[in-house]
Tab-separated table of C-alpha atoms in Angstrom:
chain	number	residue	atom	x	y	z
A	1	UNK	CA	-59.661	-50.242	-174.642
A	2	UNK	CA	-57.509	-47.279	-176.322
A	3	UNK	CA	-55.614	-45.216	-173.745
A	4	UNK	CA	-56.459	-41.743	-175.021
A	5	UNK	CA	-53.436	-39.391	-175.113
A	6	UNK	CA	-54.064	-37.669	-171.594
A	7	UNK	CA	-54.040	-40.533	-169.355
A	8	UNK	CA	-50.898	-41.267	-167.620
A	9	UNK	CA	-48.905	-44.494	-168.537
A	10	UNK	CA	-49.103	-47.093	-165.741
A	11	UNK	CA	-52.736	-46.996	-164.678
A	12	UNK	CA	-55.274	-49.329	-164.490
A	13	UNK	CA	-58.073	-47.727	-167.096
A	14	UNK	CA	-60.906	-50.933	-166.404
A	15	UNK	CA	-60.946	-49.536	-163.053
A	16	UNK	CA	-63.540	-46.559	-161.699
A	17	UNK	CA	-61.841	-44.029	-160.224
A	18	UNK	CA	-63.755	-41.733	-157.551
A	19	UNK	CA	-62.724	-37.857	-159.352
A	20	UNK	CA	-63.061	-39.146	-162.857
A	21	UNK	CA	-66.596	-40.039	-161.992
A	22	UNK	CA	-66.980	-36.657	-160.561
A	23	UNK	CA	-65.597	-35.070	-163.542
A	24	UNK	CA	-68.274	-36.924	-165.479
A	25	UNK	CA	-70.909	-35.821	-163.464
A	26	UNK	CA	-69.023	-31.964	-164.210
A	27	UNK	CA	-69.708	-32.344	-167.920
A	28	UNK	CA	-65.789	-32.775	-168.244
A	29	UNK	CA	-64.038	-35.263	-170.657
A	30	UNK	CA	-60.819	-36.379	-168.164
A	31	UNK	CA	-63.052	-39.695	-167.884
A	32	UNK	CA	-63.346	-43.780	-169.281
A	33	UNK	CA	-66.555	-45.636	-169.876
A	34	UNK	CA	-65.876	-47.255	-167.220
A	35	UNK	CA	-66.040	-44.464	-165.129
A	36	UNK	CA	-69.296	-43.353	-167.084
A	37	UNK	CA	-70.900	-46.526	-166.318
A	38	UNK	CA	-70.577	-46.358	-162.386
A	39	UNK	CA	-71.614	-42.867	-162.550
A	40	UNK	CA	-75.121	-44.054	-164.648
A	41	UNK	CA	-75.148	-47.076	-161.959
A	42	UNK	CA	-75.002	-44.353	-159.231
A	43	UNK	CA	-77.797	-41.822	-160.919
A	44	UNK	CA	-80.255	-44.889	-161.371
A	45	UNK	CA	-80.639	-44.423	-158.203
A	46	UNK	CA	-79.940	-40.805	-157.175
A	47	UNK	CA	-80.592	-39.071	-160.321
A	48	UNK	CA	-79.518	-35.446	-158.810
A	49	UNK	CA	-75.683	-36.749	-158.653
A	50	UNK	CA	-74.647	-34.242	-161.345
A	51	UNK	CA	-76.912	-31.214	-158.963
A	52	UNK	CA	-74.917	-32.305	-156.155
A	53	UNK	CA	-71.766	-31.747	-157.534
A	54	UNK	CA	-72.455	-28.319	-159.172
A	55	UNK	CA	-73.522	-27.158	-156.089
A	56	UNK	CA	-70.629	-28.962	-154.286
A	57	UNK	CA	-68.066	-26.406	-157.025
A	58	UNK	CA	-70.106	-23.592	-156.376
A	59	UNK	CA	-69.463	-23.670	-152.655
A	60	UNK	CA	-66.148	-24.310	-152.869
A	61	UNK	CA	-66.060	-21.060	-155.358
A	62	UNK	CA	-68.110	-18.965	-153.211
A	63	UNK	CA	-65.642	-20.065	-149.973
A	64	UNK	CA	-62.730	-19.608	-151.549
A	65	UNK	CA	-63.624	-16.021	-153.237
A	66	UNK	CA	-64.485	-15.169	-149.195
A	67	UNK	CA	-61.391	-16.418	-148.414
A	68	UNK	CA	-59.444	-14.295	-150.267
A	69	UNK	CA	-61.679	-11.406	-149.741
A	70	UNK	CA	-60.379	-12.233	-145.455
A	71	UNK	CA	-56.807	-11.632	-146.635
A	72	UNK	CA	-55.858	-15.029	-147.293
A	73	UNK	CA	-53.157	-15.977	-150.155
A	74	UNK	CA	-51.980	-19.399	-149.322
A	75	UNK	CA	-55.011	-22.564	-150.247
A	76	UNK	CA	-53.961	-26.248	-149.300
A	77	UNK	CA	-56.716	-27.889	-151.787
A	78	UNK	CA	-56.771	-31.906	-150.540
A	79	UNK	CA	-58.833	-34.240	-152.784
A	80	UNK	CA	-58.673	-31.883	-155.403
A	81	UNK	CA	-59.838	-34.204	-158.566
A	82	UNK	CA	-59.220	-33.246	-162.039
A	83	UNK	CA	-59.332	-29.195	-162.310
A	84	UNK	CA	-62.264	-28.377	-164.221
A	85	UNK	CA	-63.210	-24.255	-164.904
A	86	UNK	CA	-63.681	-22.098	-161.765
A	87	UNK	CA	-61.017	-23.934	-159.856
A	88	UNK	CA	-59.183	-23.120	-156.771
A	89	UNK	CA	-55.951	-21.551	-158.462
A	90	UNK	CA	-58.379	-19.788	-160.454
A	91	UNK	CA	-60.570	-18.079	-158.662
A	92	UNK	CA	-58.180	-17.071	-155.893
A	93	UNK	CA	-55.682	-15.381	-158.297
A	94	UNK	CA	-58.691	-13.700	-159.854
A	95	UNK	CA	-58.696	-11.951	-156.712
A	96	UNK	CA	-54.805	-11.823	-155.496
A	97	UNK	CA	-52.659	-12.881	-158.671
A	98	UNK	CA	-50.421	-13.334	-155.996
A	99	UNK	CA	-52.047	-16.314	-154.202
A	100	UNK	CA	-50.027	-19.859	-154.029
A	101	UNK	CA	-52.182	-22.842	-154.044
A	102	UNK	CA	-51.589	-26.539	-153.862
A	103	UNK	CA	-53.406	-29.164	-155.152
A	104	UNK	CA	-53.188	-32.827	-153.802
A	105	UNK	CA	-54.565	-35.875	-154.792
A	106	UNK	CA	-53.665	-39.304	-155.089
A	107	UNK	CA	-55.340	-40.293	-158.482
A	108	UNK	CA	-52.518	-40.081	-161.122
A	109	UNK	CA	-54.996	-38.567	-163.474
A	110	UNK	CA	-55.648	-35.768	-161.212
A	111	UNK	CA	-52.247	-35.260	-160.912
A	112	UNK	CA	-51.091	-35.674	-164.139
A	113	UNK	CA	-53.854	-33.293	-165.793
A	114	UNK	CA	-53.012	-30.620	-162.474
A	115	UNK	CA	-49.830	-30.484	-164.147
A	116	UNK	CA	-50.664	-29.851	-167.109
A	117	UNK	CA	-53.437	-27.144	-166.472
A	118	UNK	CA	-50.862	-25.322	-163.684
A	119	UNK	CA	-48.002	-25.752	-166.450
A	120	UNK	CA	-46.417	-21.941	-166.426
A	121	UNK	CA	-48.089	-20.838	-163.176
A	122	UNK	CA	-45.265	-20.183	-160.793
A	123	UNK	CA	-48.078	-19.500	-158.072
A	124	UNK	CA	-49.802	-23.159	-157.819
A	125	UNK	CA	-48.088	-26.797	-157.730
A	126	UNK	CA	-49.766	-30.640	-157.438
A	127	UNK	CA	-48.448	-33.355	-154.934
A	128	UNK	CA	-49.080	-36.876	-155.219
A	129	UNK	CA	-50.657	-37.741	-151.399
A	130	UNK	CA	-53.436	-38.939	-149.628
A	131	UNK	CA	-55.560	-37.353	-147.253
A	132	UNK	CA	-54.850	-40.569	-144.948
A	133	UNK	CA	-50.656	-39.453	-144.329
A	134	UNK	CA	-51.074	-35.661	-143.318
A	135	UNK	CA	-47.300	-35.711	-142.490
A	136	UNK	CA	-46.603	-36.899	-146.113
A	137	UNK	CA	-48.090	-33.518	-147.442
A	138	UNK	CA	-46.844	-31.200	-144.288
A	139	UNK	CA	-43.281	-32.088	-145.212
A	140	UNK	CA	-43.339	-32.746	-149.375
A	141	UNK	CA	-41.025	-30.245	-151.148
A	142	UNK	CA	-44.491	-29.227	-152.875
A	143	UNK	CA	-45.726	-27.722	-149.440
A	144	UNK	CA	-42.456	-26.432	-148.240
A	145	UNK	CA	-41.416	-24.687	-151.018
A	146	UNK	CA	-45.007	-23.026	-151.857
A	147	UNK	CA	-46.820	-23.032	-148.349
A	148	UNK	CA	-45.507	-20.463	-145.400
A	149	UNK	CA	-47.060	-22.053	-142.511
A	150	UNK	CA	-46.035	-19.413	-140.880
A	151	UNK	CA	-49.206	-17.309	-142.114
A	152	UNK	CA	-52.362	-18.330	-142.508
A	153	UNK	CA	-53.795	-20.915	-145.204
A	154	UNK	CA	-57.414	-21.986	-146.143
A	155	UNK	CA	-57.597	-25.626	-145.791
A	156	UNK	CA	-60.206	-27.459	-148.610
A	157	UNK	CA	-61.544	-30.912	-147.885
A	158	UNK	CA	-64.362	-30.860	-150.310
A	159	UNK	CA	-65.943	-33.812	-151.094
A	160	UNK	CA	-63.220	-35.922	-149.607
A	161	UNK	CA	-63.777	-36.963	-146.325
A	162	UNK	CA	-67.108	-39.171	-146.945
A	163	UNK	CA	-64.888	-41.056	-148.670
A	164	UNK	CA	-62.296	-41.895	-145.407
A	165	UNK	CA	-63.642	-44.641	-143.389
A	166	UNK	CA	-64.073	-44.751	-139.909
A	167	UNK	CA	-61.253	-47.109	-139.692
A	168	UNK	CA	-58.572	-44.598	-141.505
A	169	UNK	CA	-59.196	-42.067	-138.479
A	170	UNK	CA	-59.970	-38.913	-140.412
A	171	UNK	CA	-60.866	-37.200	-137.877
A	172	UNK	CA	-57.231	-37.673	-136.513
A	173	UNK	CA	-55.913	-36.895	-139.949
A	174	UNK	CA	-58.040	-33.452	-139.692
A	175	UNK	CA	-56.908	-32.282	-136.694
A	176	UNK	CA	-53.266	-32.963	-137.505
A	177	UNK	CA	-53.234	-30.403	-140.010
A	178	UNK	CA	-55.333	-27.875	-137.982
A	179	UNK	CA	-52.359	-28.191	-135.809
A	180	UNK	CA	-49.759	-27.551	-138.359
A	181	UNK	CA	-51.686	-24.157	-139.671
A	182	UNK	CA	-51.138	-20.851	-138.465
A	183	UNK	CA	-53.841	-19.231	-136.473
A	184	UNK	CA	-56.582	-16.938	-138.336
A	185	UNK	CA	-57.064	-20.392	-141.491
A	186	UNK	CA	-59.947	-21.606	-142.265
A	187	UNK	CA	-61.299	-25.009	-142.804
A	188	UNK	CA	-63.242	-25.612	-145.769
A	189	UNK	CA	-65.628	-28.663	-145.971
A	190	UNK	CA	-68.243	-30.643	-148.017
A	191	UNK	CA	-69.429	-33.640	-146.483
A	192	UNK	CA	-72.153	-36.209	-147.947
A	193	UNK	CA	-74.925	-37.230	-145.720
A	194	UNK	CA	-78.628	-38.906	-145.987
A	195	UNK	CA	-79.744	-35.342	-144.407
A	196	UNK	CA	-81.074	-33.340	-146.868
A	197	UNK	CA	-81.531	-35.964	-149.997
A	198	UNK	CA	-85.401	-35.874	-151.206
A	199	UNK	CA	-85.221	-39.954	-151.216
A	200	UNK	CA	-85.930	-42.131	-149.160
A	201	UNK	CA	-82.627	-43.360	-146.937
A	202	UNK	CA	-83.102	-47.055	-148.786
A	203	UNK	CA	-83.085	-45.702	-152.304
A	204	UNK	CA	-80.100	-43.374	-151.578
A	205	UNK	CA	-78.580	-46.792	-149.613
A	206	UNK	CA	-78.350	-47.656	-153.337
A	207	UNK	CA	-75.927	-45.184	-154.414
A	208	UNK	CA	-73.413	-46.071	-151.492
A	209	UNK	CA	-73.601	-49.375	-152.610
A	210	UNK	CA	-72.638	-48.638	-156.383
A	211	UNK	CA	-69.352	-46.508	-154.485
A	212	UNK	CA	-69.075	-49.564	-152.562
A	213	UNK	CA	-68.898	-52.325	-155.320
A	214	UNK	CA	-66.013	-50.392	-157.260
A	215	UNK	CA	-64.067	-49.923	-153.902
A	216	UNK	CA	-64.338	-46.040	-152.969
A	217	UNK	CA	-66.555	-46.866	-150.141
A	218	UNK	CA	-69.311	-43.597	-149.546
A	219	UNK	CA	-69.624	-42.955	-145.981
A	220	UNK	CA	-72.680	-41.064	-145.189
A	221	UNK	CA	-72.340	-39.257	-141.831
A	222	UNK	CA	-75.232	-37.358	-139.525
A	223	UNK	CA	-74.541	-33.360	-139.408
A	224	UNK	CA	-73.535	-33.770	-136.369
A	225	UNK	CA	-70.474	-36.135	-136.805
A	226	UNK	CA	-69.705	-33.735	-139.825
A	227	UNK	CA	-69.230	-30.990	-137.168
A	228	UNK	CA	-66.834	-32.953	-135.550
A	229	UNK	CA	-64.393	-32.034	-138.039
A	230	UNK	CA	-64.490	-28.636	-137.023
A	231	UNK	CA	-63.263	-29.145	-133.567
A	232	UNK	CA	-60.552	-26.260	-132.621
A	233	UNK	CA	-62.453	-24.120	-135.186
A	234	UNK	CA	-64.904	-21.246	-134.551
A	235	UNK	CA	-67.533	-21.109	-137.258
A	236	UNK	CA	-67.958	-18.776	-139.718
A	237	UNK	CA	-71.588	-17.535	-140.424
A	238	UNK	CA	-74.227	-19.591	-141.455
A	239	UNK	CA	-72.229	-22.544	-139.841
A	240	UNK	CA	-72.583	-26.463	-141.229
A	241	UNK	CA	-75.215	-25.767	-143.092
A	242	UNK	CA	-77.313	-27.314	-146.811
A	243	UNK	CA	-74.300	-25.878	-149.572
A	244	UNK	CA	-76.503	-23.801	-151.289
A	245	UNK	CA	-77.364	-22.058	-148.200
A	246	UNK	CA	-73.701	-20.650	-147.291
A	247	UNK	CA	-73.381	-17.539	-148.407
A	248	UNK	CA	-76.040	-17.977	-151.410
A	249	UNK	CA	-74.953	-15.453	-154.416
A	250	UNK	CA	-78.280	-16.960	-156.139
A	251	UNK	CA	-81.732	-17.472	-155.360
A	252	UNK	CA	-82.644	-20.578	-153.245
A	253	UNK	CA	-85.678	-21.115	-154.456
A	254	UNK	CA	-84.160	-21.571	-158.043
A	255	UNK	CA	-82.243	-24.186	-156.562
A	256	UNK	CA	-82.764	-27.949	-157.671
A	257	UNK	CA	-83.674	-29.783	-154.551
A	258	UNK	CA	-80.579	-32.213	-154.754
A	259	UNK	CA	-78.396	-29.329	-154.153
A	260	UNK	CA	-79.571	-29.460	-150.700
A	261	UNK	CA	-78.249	-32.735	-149.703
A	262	UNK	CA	-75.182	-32.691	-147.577
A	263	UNK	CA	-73.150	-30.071	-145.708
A	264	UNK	CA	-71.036	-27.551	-146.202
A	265	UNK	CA	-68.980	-25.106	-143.763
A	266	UNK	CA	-65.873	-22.919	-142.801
A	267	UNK	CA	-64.149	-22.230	-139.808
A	268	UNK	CA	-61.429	-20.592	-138.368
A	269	UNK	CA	-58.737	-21.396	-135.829
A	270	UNK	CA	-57.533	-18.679	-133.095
């Protein structure tokens, strides 16, 4: 298999990787056939995949645009994947060219294509970490030297979290960075879930088990462990609610009805 020009020396390119699969579902390129061929795996059995995931970016767009309108500056972007258009740095320094944001991610090609993208931007930065060792990010050079944790910061963990097992505590791992931000952030979440999917539970079962066979295990939780995550936070209207239905800048009934699947939310600490 030819390494194309873009992929960092030193990986493993015969093996799937969770946000080049997600970048494939995003019509973006930063992706192997390998990659391509869990994805199809995947969609043989949820076919709305690539719905999901638009409306997964759109959220995270609409949140962070409502951050910034609140006054924040500073985003902490966990589990960022590869930056595609309409990303984080983006669309906050749209509204304040002023506003620092940090990408992390532990996929080198994440990483290594964050660098690239944020080349020249003074304002925005990418750290090699895992959602799994908050400490690791609180005290990088990355976060200390772009992050005032003295002021508030919107916290994103989109998409990430189903894929933290029970066993890897993240709702420890959440909490600890609540903790470490200053009051008046915001938490902002995606979260997969059976609730919402128009399939049956077994034929969606089918899907985790694709995620399962390459090793990124999918874990599906109930809205209600979702809101567990959001413990020391007060809610920000609608609440945890279907991602199309924060905060809609679209009709819902134009909607497809995989957008609906999962949850989405923000909330702030005191």
């Amino acid at each position: 298999m030819e390494r194309p020009a873009w992929a960092p020396r030193g990986i493993d390119i015969s093996v799937p990787s969770v946000s080049r699969i997600y970048d494939f579902y995003l019509g973006g390129s930063h992706n192997f056939e390998v990659d391509r061929e869990a994805a199809r795996r995947a969609m043989e059995f949820m076919p709305g995949l690539p719905k999901i995931m638009q409306a997964n970016r759109a959220f995270m767009r609409r949140a962070v645009r409502f951050a910034a309108a609140e006054g924040i500056t500073q985003f902490l972007d966990i589990g960022s994947g590869i930056p595609t258009f309409g990303s984080v740095h983006e669309v906050a320094q749209a509204v304040s060219p002023e506003a620092r944001v940090l990408y992390v991610d532990h996929d080198p090609v994440a990483v290594a294509h964050s660098q690239a993208v944020l080349a020249g931007n003074e304002h925005a930065d990418v750290l090699a970490a895992d959602l799994r060792k908050p400490r690791e990010i609180l005290a990088s050079a990355q976060m200390q030297g772009l992050i005032d944790q003295n002021r508030p910061v919107a916290l994103l963990l989109v998409a990430i979290l189903h894929f933290v097992e029970d066993t890897d505590d993240p709702y420890a791992a959440v909490a600890e960075l609540r903790d470490a931000l200053a009051p008046g952030s915001l938490l902002v979440l995606t979260h997969a879930s059976y609730e919402g999917i128009p399939l049956s539970p077994e034929r969606a079962e089918g899907t985790v088990d694709v995620y399962k066979d390459i090793r990124n295990p999918l874990v599906m939780r109930s809205r209600d462990s979702i809101a567990r995550f959001f413990e020391g936070y007060d809610m920000v209207e609608p609440g945890l609610v279907p991602m199309p239905r924060w905060r809609p800048d679209t009709a819902l009934e134009d909607e497809d009805p995989y957008a609906f699947s999962g949850f989405a939310g923000v909330g702030r600490t005191t």
